[in-house]
Amino acid sequence: RDSNESYYFSVAPDYILCSKRTETRLIPEIVKAWQSFYTDNPSNSDSYCHIVNDRHFERVKRLIDSTKVVYGGQTDAKQNFIETTIMTNVNGNDKVMQEEIFGPILPIVTVNNENEAIEFINARPKPLALYVFTSNKNLAKTIINSTSSGSTCVNDVIFQIAPPCLPFGGVGESGIGNYHGKNSFDAFSHTRSVAYSPTWAERLIAKRNPPYTQKKTASLEALTKGHRNWLPIPRLGFWFWAFAALATAIATRVIVRGIKANKWDF
């Protein structure tokens, strides 16, 4: 049995959010797919995983509410076997919704529309992964833009962690930072900022130095707020500013030539 002990990903789906109509059509399709994977008797399937140890078997088993099981639910403590189980009529207060499952249980929570689904997601800790199944690209974008999660995949599960070029990590309670590929290197690196200021620039930014007069303070406040009110002549005609821009361009070109000719030291 060691070869097929259960290894459930932390990014495996913990529950499904869908409408009642979708639930009615979805359950038979899930059952059909599972039976094609593991036959009608998964306990004898070499491909079906058993729970890794007795403690986790008991933990996962306690999450099953037999009154809400519509498929599966059978267990065998001798083999640490839990049958793939679908639960319906589940709400956010049920035990199965209070922790990560790490087992073959799939709760289904029904909602009336996508807005209720978004509200349900946002009312809970930010998930490590969010999966959206829809053929409507605008709906997918709405859900993605209205929620927060460590990663998102549309019309598939777990696939988003496969490409090394995509960062993987959580947000909020699901984790901090990300890794994979270059992101792993960046996660363990420090990006140092380096700024060079030419020696002549001090004359242009001398207003930052004391003594701080009322006029100088007002100019600095306007500058840090991104306003242009600190200019001595805030409103001038088009030709003045055109001439100023031309003069700046000429001065910049002269400075660049001086630098290339090593005439000025910066």
PDB file of C-alpha atoms in Angstrom:
ATOM      1  CA  ARG A   1       0.000   0.000   0.000  1.00  0.00           C
ATOM      2  CA  ASP A   2       2.985   2.322   0.369  1.00  0.00           C
ATOM      3  CA  SER A   3       2.998   2.963  -3.367  1.00  0.00           C
ATOM      4  CA  ASN A   4      -0.445   4.548  -3.359  1.00  0.00           C
ATOM      5  CA  GLU A   5      -0.591   6.449  -0.095  1.00  0.00           C
ATOM      6  CA  SER A   6      -2.441   9.697  -0.437  1.00  0.00           C
ATOM      7  CA  TYR A   7      -0.641  12.908  -1.291  1.00  0.00           C
ATOM      8  CA  TYR A   8      -3.124  15.757  -1.603  1.00  0.00           C
ATOM      9  CA  PHE A   9      -1.934  19.114  -2.837  1.00  0.00           C
ATOM     10  CA  SER A  10      -2.539  22.245  -0.828  1.00  0.00           C
ATOM     11  CA  VAL A  11      -3.836  23.722  -4.094  1.00  0.00           C
ATOM     12  CA  ALA A  12      -6.406  20.956  -4.583  1.00  0.00           C
ATOM     13  CA  PRO A  13     -10.009  22.255  -4.641  1.00  0.00           C
ATOM     14  CA  ASP A  14     -11.533  22.354  -1.154  1.00  0.00           C
ATOM     15  CA  TYR A  15     -15.082  23.048  -2.320  1.00  0.00           C
ATOM     16  CA  ILE A  16     -17.211  23.954  -5.336  1.00  0.00           C
ATOM     17  CA  LEU A  17     -19.350  27.074  -5.684  1.00  0.00           C
ATOM     18  CA  CYS A  18     -22.103  26.780  -8.275  1.00  0.00           C
ATOM     19  CA  SER A  19     -25.809  27.275  -8.864  1.00  0.00           C
ATOM     20  CA  LYS A  20     -28.331  24.582  -7.964  1.00  0.00           C
ATOM     21  CA  ARG A  21     -28.950  23.972 -11.649  1.00  0.00           C
ATOM     22  CA  THR A  22     -25.251  23.481 -12.320  1.00  0.00           C
ATOM     23  CA  GLU A  23     -24.956  21.185  -9.300  1.00  0.00           C
ATOM     24  CA  THR A  24     -27.659  18.900 -10.709  1.00  0.00           C
ATOM     25  CA  ARG A  25     -25.771  18.523 -13.978  1.00  0.00           C
ATOM     26  CA  LEU A  26     -22.288  18.491 -12.446  1.00  0.00           C
ATOM     27  CA  ILE A  27     -22.559  15.636  -9.939  1.00  0.00           C
ATOM     28  CA  PRO A  28     -23.301  12.888 -12.513  1.00  0.00           C
ATOM     29  CA  GLU A  29     -20.384  14.101 -14.636  1.00  0.00           C
ATOM     30  CA  ILE A  30     -17.991  14.019 -11.671  1.00  0.00           C
ATOM     31  CA  VAL A  31     -19.141  10.510 -10.746  1.00  0.00           C
ATOM     32  CA  LYS A  32     -18.767   9.378 -14.349  1.00  0.00           C
ATOM     33  CA  ALA A  33     -15.214  10.757 -14.510  1.00  0.00           C
ATOM     34  CA  TRP A  34     -14.166   9.220 -11.180  1.00  0.00           C
ATOM     35  CA  GLN A  35     -15.530   5.820 -12.110  1.00  0.00           C
ATOM     36  CA  SER A  36     -13.624   5.961 -15.381  1.00  0.00           C
ATOM     37  CA  PHE A  37     -10.467   6.622 -13.347  1.00  0.00           C
ATOM     38  CA  TYR A  38     -10.914   4.142 -10.507  1.00  0.00           C
ATOM     39  CA  THR A  39     -13.771   1.786 -11.571  1.00  0.00           C
ATOM     40  CA  ASP A  40     -16.788   1.093  -9.356  1.00  0.00           C
ATOM     41  CA  ASN A  41     -14.536  -0.337  -6.650  1.00  0.00           C
ATOM     42  CA  PRO A  42     -11.744   2.203  -5.999  1.00  0.00           C
ATOM     43  CA  SER A  43     -10.490   0.325  -2.911  1.00  0.00           C
ATOM     44  CA  ASN A  44      -9.039  -2.279  -5.273  1.00  0.00           C
ATOM     45  CA  SER A  45      -7.633   0.244  -7.733  1.00  0.00           C
ATOM     46  CA  ASP A  46      -3.852   0.560  -7.875  1.00  0.00           C
ATOM     47  CA  SER A  47      -4.312   4.184  -8.923  1.00  0.00           C
ATOM     48  CA  TYR A  48      -6.516   5.252  -6.018  1.00  0.00           C
ATOM     49  CA  CYS A  49      -4.673   6.759  -3.056  1.00  0.00           C
ATOM     50  CA  HIS A  50      -5.248   5.776   0.557  1.00  0.00           C
ATOM     51  CA  ILE A  51      -4.802   8.177   3.469  1.00  0.00           C
ATOM     52  CA  VAL A  52      -1.188   8.345   4.594  1.00  0.00           C
ATOM     53  CA  ASN A  53      -1.657   7.300   8.255  1.00  0.00           C
ATOM     54  CA  ASP A  54      -4.240   6.496  10.936  1.00  0.00           C
ATOM     55  CA  ARG A  55      -4.291   9.974  12.455  1.00  0.00           C
ATOM     56  CA  HIS A  56      -5.071  11.697   9.170  1.00  0.00           C
ATOM     57  CA  PHE A  57      -7.581   8.988   8.294  1.00  0.00           C
ATOM     58  CA  GLU A  58      -9.554   9.773  11.443  1.00  0.00           C
ATOM     59  CA  ARG A  59      -9.263  13.516  10.863  1.00  0.00           C
ATOM     60  CA  VAL A  60     -10.592  13.331   7.301  1.00  0.00           C
ATOM     61  CA  LYS A  61     -13.303  10.842   8.263  1.00  0.00           C
ATOM     62  CA  ARG A  62     -14.654  13.253  10.902  1.00  0.00           C
ATOM     63  CA  LEU A  63     -15.235  15.856   8.187  1.00  0.00           C
ATOM     64  CA  ILE A  64     -17.815  13.680   6.444  1.00  0.00           C
ATOM     65  CA  ASP A  65     -21.428  14.478   7.331  1.00  0.00           C
ATOM     66  CA  SER A  66     -23.353  11.360   6.296  1.00  0.00           C
ATOM     67  CA  THR A  67     -26.610  13.333   6.086  1.00  0.00           C
ATOM     68  CA  LYS A  68     -25.146  15.418   3.255  1.00  0.00           C
ATOM     69  CA  VAL A  69     -23.365  12.696   1.283  1.00  0.00           C
ATOM     70  CA  VAL A  70     -24.792  12.125  -2.209  1.00  0.00           C
ATOM     71  CA  TYR A  71     -21.976   9.938  -3.473  1.00  0.00           C
ATOM     72  CA  GLY A  72     -19.330   7.808  -1.784  1.00  0.00           C
ATOM     73  CA  GLY A  73     -18.695   8.154   1.922  1.00  0.00           C
ATOM     74  CA  GLN A  74     -17.513   4.587   2.551  1.00  0.00           C
ATOM     75  CA  THR A  75     -14.430   4.108   4.741  1.00  0.00           C
ATOM     76  CA  ASP A  76     -12.174   1.234   5.796  1.00  0.00           C
ATOM     77  CA  ALA A  77      -9.920   1.887   8.790  1.00  0.00           C
ATOM     78  CA  LYS A  78      -7.855  -1.249   8.160  1.00  0.00           C
ATOM     79  CA  GLN A  79      -6.727   0.121   4.803  1.00  0.00           C
ATOM     80  CA  ASN A  80      -6.970   3.829   5.679  1.00  0.00           C
ATOM     81  CA  PHE A  81      -9.364   3.961   2.752  1.00  0.00           C
ATOM     82  CA  ILE A  82     -11.895   6.753   2.232  1.00  0.00           C
ATOM     83  CA  GLU A  83     -14.066   6.593  -0.830  1.00  0.00           C
ATOM     84  CA  THR A  84     -14.339   9.665  -2.999  1.00  0.00           C
ATOM     85  CA  THR A  85     -17.171  11.604  -1.373  1.00  0.00           C
ATOM     86  CA  ILE A  86     -19.449  14.357  -2.646  1.00  0.00           C
ATOM     87  CA  MET A  87     -21.411  16.412  -0.132  1.00  0.00           C
ATOM     88  CA  THR A  88     -24.253  18.800  -0.965  1.00  0.00           C
ATOM     89  CA  ASN A  89     -26.348  21.319   0.994  1.00  0.00           C
ATOM     90  CA  VAL A  90     -23.087  22.449   2.546  1.00  0.00           C
ATOM     91  CA  ASN A  91     -22.732  25.893   4.111  1.00  0.00           C
ATOM     92  CA  GLY A  92     -19.825  27.877   5.446  1.00  0.00           C
ATOM     93  CA  ASN A  93     -20.435  26.740   9.022  1.00  0.00           C
ATOM     94  CA  ASP A  94     -20.068  23.019   8.327  1.00  0.00           C
ATOM     95  CA  LYS A  95     -17.033  21.277   9.780  1.00  0.00           C
ATOM     96  CA  VAL A  96     -15.757  20.353   6.323  1.00  0.00           C
ATOM     97  CA  MET A  97     -15.537  24.068   5.480  1.00  0.00           C
ATOM     98  CA  GLN A  98     -13.512  25.003   8.540  1.00  0.00           C
ATOM     99  CA  GLU A  99     -10.146  23.553   7.508  1.00  0.00           C
ATOM    100  CA  GLU A 100      -8.169  22.300   4.546  1.00  0.00           C
ATOM    101  CA  ILE A 101      -9.385  18.816   3.731  1.00  0.00           C
ATOM    102  CA  PHE A 102      -6.339  17.025   2.289  1.00  0.00           C
ATOM    103  CA  GLY A 103      -8.567  14.098   1.418  1.00  0.00           C
ATOM    104  CA  PRO A 104     -11.094  12.784  -1.138  1.00  0.00           C
ATOM    105  CA  ILE A 105     -14.047  14.917  -0.023  1.00  0.00           C
ATOM    106  CA  LEU A 106     -15.688  17.456  -2.311  1.00  0.00           C
ATOM    107  CA  PRO A 107     -18.293  19.746  -0.696  1.00  0.00           C
ATOM    108  CA  ILE A 108     -20.617  21.711  -2.982  1.00  0.00           C
ATOM    109  CA  VAL A 109     -21.960  25.090  -1.865  1.00  0.00           C
ATOM    110  CA  THR A 110     -24.776  26.467  -3.996  1.00  0.00           C
ATOM    111  CA  VAL A 111     -25.152  30.168  -4.781  1.00  0.00           C
ATOM    112  CA  ASN A 112     -27.668  32.082  -6.882  1.00  0.00           C
ATOM    113  CA  ASN A 113     -25.191  34.014  -9.014  1.00  0.00           C
ATOM    114  CA  GLU A 114     -21.566  35.020  -9.442  1.00  0.00           C
ATOM    115  CA  ASN A 115     -21.945  37.955  -7.049  1.00  0.00           C
ATOM    116  CA  GLU A 116     -22.882  35.604  -4.220  1.00  0.00           C
ATOM    117  CA  ALA A 117     -19.932  33.401  -5.137  1.00  0.00           C
ATOM    118  CA  ILE A 118     -17.579  36.385  -4.988  1.00  0.00           C
ATOM    119  CA  GLU A 119     -19.011  37.455  -1.629  1.00  0.00           C
ATOM    120  CA  PHE A 120     -18.562  33.929  -0.261  1.00  0.00           C
ATOM    121  CA  ILE A 121     -14.911  33.825  -1.360  1.00  0.00           C
ATOM    122  CA  ASN A 122     -14.119  37.287  -0.031  1.00  0.00           C
ATOM    123  CA  ALA A 123     -15.738  36.535   3.336  1.00  0.00           C
ATOM    124  CA  ARG A 124     -13.184  33.785   3.977  1.00  0.00           C
ATOM    125  CA  PRO A 125      -9.368  33.765   4.246  1.00  0.00           C
ATOM    126  CA  LYS A 126      -7.691  34.348   0.899  1.00  0.00           C
ATOM    127  CA  PRO A 127      -7.163  30.982  -0.803  1.00  0.00           C
ATOM    128  CA  LEU A 128      -3.879  29.644  -2.087  1.00  0.00           C
ATOM    129  CA  ALA A 129      -5.602  28.793  -5.368  1.00  0.00           C
ATOM    130  CA  LEU A 130      -8.819  29.833  -7.074  1.00  0.00           C
ATOM    131  CA  TYR A 131     -10.310  27.902  -9.980  1.00  0.00           C
ATOM    132  CA  VAL A 132     -12.851  29.382 -12.373  1.00  0.00           C
ATOM    133  CA  PHE A 133     -14.755  27.210 -14.825  1.00  0.00           C
ATOM    134  CA  THR A 134     -16.583  29.155 -17.496  1.00  0.00           C
ATOM    135  CA  SER A 135     -16.632  29.740 -21.245  1.00  0.00           C
ATOM    136  CA  ASN A 136     -17.405  33.409 -20.594  1.00  0.00           C
ATOM    137  CA  LYS A 137     -14.113  35.320 -20.579  1.00  0.00           C
ATOM    138  CA  ASN A 138     -15.721  38.447 -19.151  1.00  0.00           C
ATOM    139  CA  LEU A 139     -17.145  36.457 -16.249  1.00  0.00           C
ATOM    140  CA  ALA A 140     -13.739  34.924 -15.582  1.00  0.00           C
ATOM    141  CA  LYS A 141     -12.149  38.399 -15.553  1.00  0.00           C
ATOM    142  CA  THR A 142     -14.843  39.702 -13.210  1.00  0.00           C
ATOM    143  CA  ILE A 143     -14.246  36.919 -10.699  1.00  0.00           C
ATOM    144  CA  ILE A 144     -10.465  37.269 -10.927  1.00  0.00           C
ATOM    145  CA  ASN A 145     -10.585  41.058 -10.521  1.00  0.00           C
ATOM    146  CA  SER A 146     -13.085  40.866  -7.649  1.00  0.00           C
ATOM    147  CA  THR A 147     -11.207  38.323  -5.532  1.00  0.00           C
ATOM    148  CA  SER A 148      -7.727  37.753  -4.170  1.00  0.00           C
ATOM    149  CA  SER A 149      -5.843  34.453  -4.194  1.00  0.00           C
ATOM    150  CA  GLY A 150      -2.313  33.134  -4.366  1.00  0.00           C
ATOM    151  CA  SER A 151      -2.902  31.809  -7.880  1.00  0.00           C
ATOM    152  CA  THR A 152      -5.759  31.334 -10.312  1.00  0.00           C
ATOM    153  CA  CYS A 153      -6.463  28.883 -13.100  1.00  0.00           C
ATOM    154  CA  VAL A 154      -9.347  29.068 -15.555  1.00  0.00           C
ATOM    155  CA  ASN A 155     -10.973  25.840 -16.754  1.00  0.00           C
ATOM    156  CA  ASP A 156      -8.415  23.556 -15.102  1.00  0.00           C
ATOM    157  CA  VAL A 157      -6.954  22.810 -11.669  1.00  0.00           C
ATOM    158  CA  ILE A 158      -3.373  22.765 -10.361  1.00  0.00           C
ATOM    159  CA  PHE A 159      -2.028  23.466 -13.859  1.00  0.00           C
ATOM    160  CA  GLN A 160      -0.967  26.987 -12.833  1.00  0.00           C
ATOM    161  CA  ILE A 161       1.857  25.643 -10.637  1.00  0.00           C
ATOM    162  CA  ALA A 162       3.450  23.663 -13.480  1.00  0.00           C
ATOM    163  CA  PRO A 163       5.061  26.382 -15.673  1.00  0.00           C
ATOM    164  CA  PRO A 164       8.339  27.487 -14.030  1.00  0.00           C
ATOM    165  CA  CYS A 165       7.849  30.957 -15.501  1.00  0.00           C
ATOM    166  CA  LEU A 166       4.746  31.555 -13.349  1.00  0.00           C
ATOM    167  CA  PRO A 167       5.283  32.574  -9.709  1.00  0.00           C
ATOM    168  CA  PHE A 168       3.651  30.385  -7.081  1.00  0.00           C
ATOM    169  CA  GLY A 169       2.786  31.506  -3.580  1.00  0.00           C
ATOM    170  CA  GLY A 170       0.035  32.613  -1.267  1.00  0.00           C
ATOM    171  CA  VAL A 171      -1.433  35.865  -0.076  1.00  0.00           C
ATOM    172  CA  GLY A 172      -2.594  36.740   3.419  1.00  0.00           C
ATOM    173  CA  GLU A 173      -3.146  33.623   5.525  1.00  0.00           C
ATOM    174  CA  SER A 174      -2.317  31.351   2.581  1.00  0.00           C
ATOM    175  CA  GLY A 175       1.287  32.548   2.478  1.00  0.00           C
ATOM    176  CA  ILE A 176       3.709  35.372   1.785  1.00  0.00           C
ATOM    177  CA  GLY A 177       5.888  35.808  -1.276  1.00  0.00           C
ATOM    178  CA  ASN A 178       6.283  33.452  -4.213  1.00  0.00           C
ATOM    179  CA  TYR A 179       8.781  31.211  -5.939  1.00  0.00           C
ATOM    180  CA  HIS A 180       9.388  29.107  -9.090  1.00  0.00           C
ATOM    181  CA  GLY A 181      11.991  29.889 -11.719  1.00  0.00           C
ATOM    182  CA  LYS A 182      13.466  33.372 -11.458  1.00  0.00           C
ATOM    183  CA  ASN A 183      10.958  34.195  -8.724  1.00  0.00           C
ATOM    184  CA  SER A 184      12.760  31.708  -6.463  1.00  0.00           C
ATOM    185  CA  PHE A 185      16.014  33.583  -7.063  1.00  0.00           C
ATOM    186  CA  ASP A 186      14.322  36.932  -6.430  1.00  0.00           C
ATOM    187  CA  ALA A 187      12.696  35.636  -3.234  1.00  0.00           C
ATOM    188  CA  PHE A 188      16.113  34.967  -1.704  1.00  0.00           C
ATOM    189  CA  SER A 189      17.780  38.057  -3.147  1.00  0.00           C
ATOM    190  CA  HIS A 190      17.820  41.688  -2.144  1.00  0.00           C
ATOM    191  CA  THR A 191      17.291  44.345  -4.777  1.00  0.00           C
ATOM    192  CA  ARG A 192      19.470  47.266  -3.763  1.00  0.00           C
ATOM    193  CA  SER A 193      18.505  50.713  -4.995  1.00  0.00           C
ATOM    194  CA  VAL A 194      21.374  52.964  -6.126  1.00  0.00           C
ATOM    195  CA  ALA A 195      20.919  56.605  -7.156  1.00  0.00           C
ATOM    196  CA  TYR A 196      23.562  58.918  -8.621  1.00  0.00           C
ATOM    197  CA  SER A 197      23.248  62.676  -8.275  1.00  0.00           C
ATOM    198  CA  PRO A 198      25.530  64.964 -10.323  1.00  0.00           C
ATOM    199  CA  THR A 199      27.561  67.499  -8.353  1.00  0.00           C
ATOM    200  CA  TRP A 200      25.847  70.458  -9.989  1.00  0.00           C
ATOM    201  CA  ALA A 201      22.364  69.245  -8.985  1.00  0.00           C
ATOM    202  CA  GLU A 202      22.683  70.701  -5.486  1.00  0.00           C
ATOM    203  CA  ARG A 203      21.979  74.176  -6.817  1.00  0.00           C
ATOM    204  CA  LEU A 204      18.692  72.949  -8.261  1.00  0.00           C
ATOM    205  CA  ILE A 205      17.490  71.215  -5.105  1.00  0.00           C
ATOM    206  CA  ALA A 206      18.837  73.637  -2.513  1.00  0.00           C
ATOM    207  CA  LYS A 207      15.293  74.274  -1.284  1.00  0.00           C
ATOM    208  CA  ARG A 208      15.469  71.034   0.654  1.00  0.00           C
ATOM    209  CA  ASN A 209      18.077  72.530   2.998  1.00  0.00           C
ATOM    210  CA  PRO A 210      17.350  74.673   6.079  1.00  0.00           C
ATOM    211  CA  PRO A 211      16.490  77.276   7.122  1.00  0.00           C
ATOM    212  CA  TYR A 212      12.881  76.420   6.239  1.00  0.00           C
ATOM    213  CA  THR A 213      10.908  79.529   5.471  1.00  0.00           C
ATOM    214  CA  GLN A 214       7.170  79.451   4.931  1.00  0.00           C
ATOM    215  CA  LYS A 215       7.672  79.859   1.195  1.00  0.00           C
ATOM    216  CA  LYS A 216      10.272  77.098   1.029  1.00  0.00           C
ATOM    217  CA  THR A 217       8.102  74.725   3.070  1.00  0.00           C
ATOM    218  CA  ALA A 218       5.121  75.366   0.803  1.00  0.00           C
ATOM    219  CA  SER A 219       7.270  74.674  -2.241  1.00  0.00           C
ATOM    220  CA  LEU A 220       8.522  71.377  -0.806  1.00  0.00           C
ATOM    221  CA  GLU A 221       5.009  70.263   0.151  1.00  0.00           C
ATOM    222  CA  ALA A 222       3.725  71.013  -3.338  1.00  0.00           C
ATOM    223  CA  LEU A 223       6.658  69.164  -4.879  1.00  0.00           C
ATOM    224  CA  THR A 224       6.188  66.027  -2.777  1.00  0.00           C
ATOM    225  CA  LYS A 225       2.472  65.980  -3.590  1.00  0.00           C
ATOM    226  CA  GLY A 226       3.261  65.929  -7.269  1.00  0.00           C
ATOM    227  CA  HIS A 227       1.880  69.405  -7.951  1.00  0.00           C
ATOM    228  CA  ARG A 228       3.490  72.120 -10.040  1.00  0.00           C
ATOM    229  CA  ASN A 229       2.363  74.946  -7.761  1.00  0.00           C
ATOM    230  CA  TRP A 230       5.921  75.413  -6.542  1.00  0.00           C
ATOM    231  CA  LEU A 231       6.908  76.987  -9.851  1.00  0.00           C
ATOM    232  CA  PRO A 232       7.528  80.737  -9.453  1.00  0.00           C
ATOM    233  CA  ILE A 233       5.338  81.480 -12.481  1.00  0.00           C
ATOM    234  CA  PRO A 234       2.668  78.762 -12.573  1.00  0.00           C
ATOM    235  CA  ARG A 235       0.749  80.047 -15.577  1.00  0.00           C
ATOM    236  CA  LEU A 236       2.503  81.319 -18.643  1.00  0.00           C
ATOM    237  CA  GLY A 237       1.709  81.232 -22.324  1.00  0.00           C
ATOM    238  CA  PHE A 238       2.328  78.391 -24.757  1.00  0.00           C
ATOM    239  CA  TRP A 239       5.334  80.039 -26.411  1.00  0.00           C
ATOM    240  CA  PHE A 240       7.095  80.542 -23.086  1.00  0.00           C
ATOM    241  CA  TRP A 241       6.859  76.854 -22.250  1.00  0.00           C
ATOM    242  CA  ALA A 242       7.806  75.884 -25.797  1.00  0.00           C
ATOM    243  CA  PHE A 243      10.927  78.061 -25.526  1.00  0.00           C
ATOM    244  CA  ALA A 244      11.700  76.601 -22.093  1.00  0.00           C
ATOM    245  CA  ALA A 245      11.432  73.058 -23.451  1.00  0.00           C
ATOM    246  CA  LEU A 246      13.718  73.912 -26.375  1.00  0.00           C
ATOM    247  CA  ALA A 247      16.264  75.526 -24.065  1.00  0.00           C
ATOM    248  CA  THR A 248      16.201  72.470 -21.798  1.00  0.00           C
ATOM    249  CA  ALA A 249      16.784  70.163 -24.750  1.00  0.00           C
ATOM    250  CA  ILE A 250      19.736  72.245 -25.944  1.00  0.00           C
ATOM    251  CA  ALA A 251      21.235  72.400 -22.450  1.00  0.00           C
ATOM    252  CA  THR A 252      20.864  68.641 -22.035  1.00  0.00           C
ATOM    253  CA  ARG A 253      22.629  68.036 -25.327  1.00  0.00           C
ATOM    254  CA  VAL A 254      25.497  70.326 -24.337  1.00  0.00           C
ATOM    255  CA  ILE A 255      25.848  68.536 -20.996  1.00  0.00           C
ATOM    256  CA  VAL A 256      25.867  65.114 -22.649  1.00  0.00           C
ATOM    257  CA  ARG A 257      28.566  66.226 -25.087  1.00  0.00           C
ATOM    258  CA  GLY A 258      30.598  67.599 -22.207  1.00  0.00           C
ATOM    259  CA  ILE A 259      30.353  64.301 -20.359  1.00  0.00           C
ATOM    260  CA  LYS A 260      31.424  62.328 -23.420  1.00  0.00           C
ATOM    261  CA  ALA A 261      34.379  64.656 -23.886  1.00  0.00           C
ATOM    262  CA  ASN A 262      35.309  64.208 -20.188  1.00  0.00           C
ATOM    263  CA  LYS A 263      35.134  67.967 -19.654  1.00  0.00           C
ATOM    264  CA  TRP A 264      32.893  67.702 -16.616  1.00  0.00           C
ATOM    265  CA  ASP A 265      33.255  65.570 -13.557  1.00  0.00           C
ATOM    266  CA  PHE A 266      30.087  64.003 -12.093  1.00  0.00           C
TER     267      PHE A 266
END
